[in-house]
């Protein structure tokens, strides 16, 4: 007799089998690595064109959802081959894909399977970069704890450029650690909004925070956790005293020299918004808002859960960000989030008078609707903080998405739509799973299953999860598969056996012949 969730589990198994069968290295002396993408019609590996060369990219930072899925499949099915394939790839990377003590992976580096060589973006150089990738450190520690520790320490050592105030760069190169060790430097703190050359973006900062915290989680090391909290607190220190709104970065980036630049908000809006005295660290675009409230918040909430008492500050900081932006940048009436200065001044409707980082002259700042990612984030925030303001935002977004009513207030009976409005968003499904984990109420699990089945029927074809009906290429790093596996496990009462999705993202950005700088997701996997 079929068990609940069988169709979901079978689809994820079929995807994983196809990924392993068709994604493996097939060039020369084959490695245990997998290509990043496949053409689902021809079975050929997706190619990246750079300076007249064609690369078959294998970027393990961009395969972390796949590795979590393979690990979860082995736990649910008892078939070790899935986890073994992942282990072999990671063990090879620890041996052969090193960039100093860093790994050759991330936003601008990868391994070319055909050429059997490390490659990097021709317009960036060999730069280590993670931006909300959130690697599967639990598994990496199981594969090789010493190499994982070495890597995490190298990440901090290469990216942090001034340990006294935690200025860092999103780009990192190998550097020799000090004699006392990576974590031995003195910390001064001091004011935020200092001038520096690094762009202390929260997407890159979140990966640093997440990585260092894992050394405490799996080794009990207090110093890395202390540094992780210091870095997270830098963003807290950007909060406006009246609104509580924090910024996307905590420093002012000034690049000297003939091709240098000043603060990009000052350059574009210094005259137009003179009374507000805007700087980048105090201006939150809707894209930046989505990162602060989406993956950055979910990352911190995940740390609060996995680290226990030692991680509670991370959850508190995330919840306060969610509440502040709900209070000052969100309209409950029409479910819109607005671009905003951290003083609370909304920028919606302002027409830009100069070209710049935030848009071209004549562009107008626009709001965005709260989407399924933010539904998930606000539900998770409520599960941690139990603040009714978080529930109100999650409820309104759910209504806008077509899910129905999650409940007038927390604990009230939900009135969720039987069809889930035809919605097939994996993030909406994750939000409903969070509601089930919080309450144990079956209607939330039933609704999550409906959304999951919508997703399965709408995007799973020929053994792969495709972004659109016309998609020819499929990226093996497929968050949908991992999220559906989480749902299948929950339906079987085995939720703890599947590695949790922490809203990680994957991308490769580099010059592509004839097209300039491109991102693989938008160029090759549309």
Tab-separated table of C-alpha atoms in Angstrom, residues 236 243-246 293 297 313-327 381-382 385:
chain	number	residue	atom	x	y	z
A	236	UNK	CA	22.742	45.447	14.222
A	243	UNK	CA	13.091	52.922	13.555
A	244	UNK	CA	15.314	49.927	14.266
A	245	UNK	CA	15.929	49.577	10.518
A	246	UNK	CA	19.358	48.130	9.756
A	293	UNK	CA	14.530	39.603	5.271
A	297	UNK	CA	17.194	36.260	8.231
A	313	UNK	CA	21.027	36.164	19.731
A	314	UNK	CA	21.060	35.343	16.015
A	315	UNK	CA	17.342	34.605	16.122
A	316	UNK	CA	16.593	37.738	18.122
A	317	UNK	CA	18.492	39.909	15.649
A	318	UNK	CA	16.666	38.329	12.705
A	319	UNK	CA	13.265	38.778	14.342
A	320	UNK	CA	13.957	42.442	15.076
A	321	UNK	CA	14.921	43.022	11.436
A	322	UNK	CA	11.696	41.385	10.284
A	323	UNK	CA	9.635	43.475	12.715
A	324	UNK	CA	11.344	46.779	11.870
A	325	UNK	CA	10.851	46.382	8.128
A	326	UNK	CA	7.269	45.229	8.685
A	327	UNK	CA	6.660	48.400	10.698
A	381	UNK	CA	10.435	34.429	12.402
A	382	UNK	CA	7.098	33.953	14.146
A	385	UNK	CA	9.754	34.997	18.416
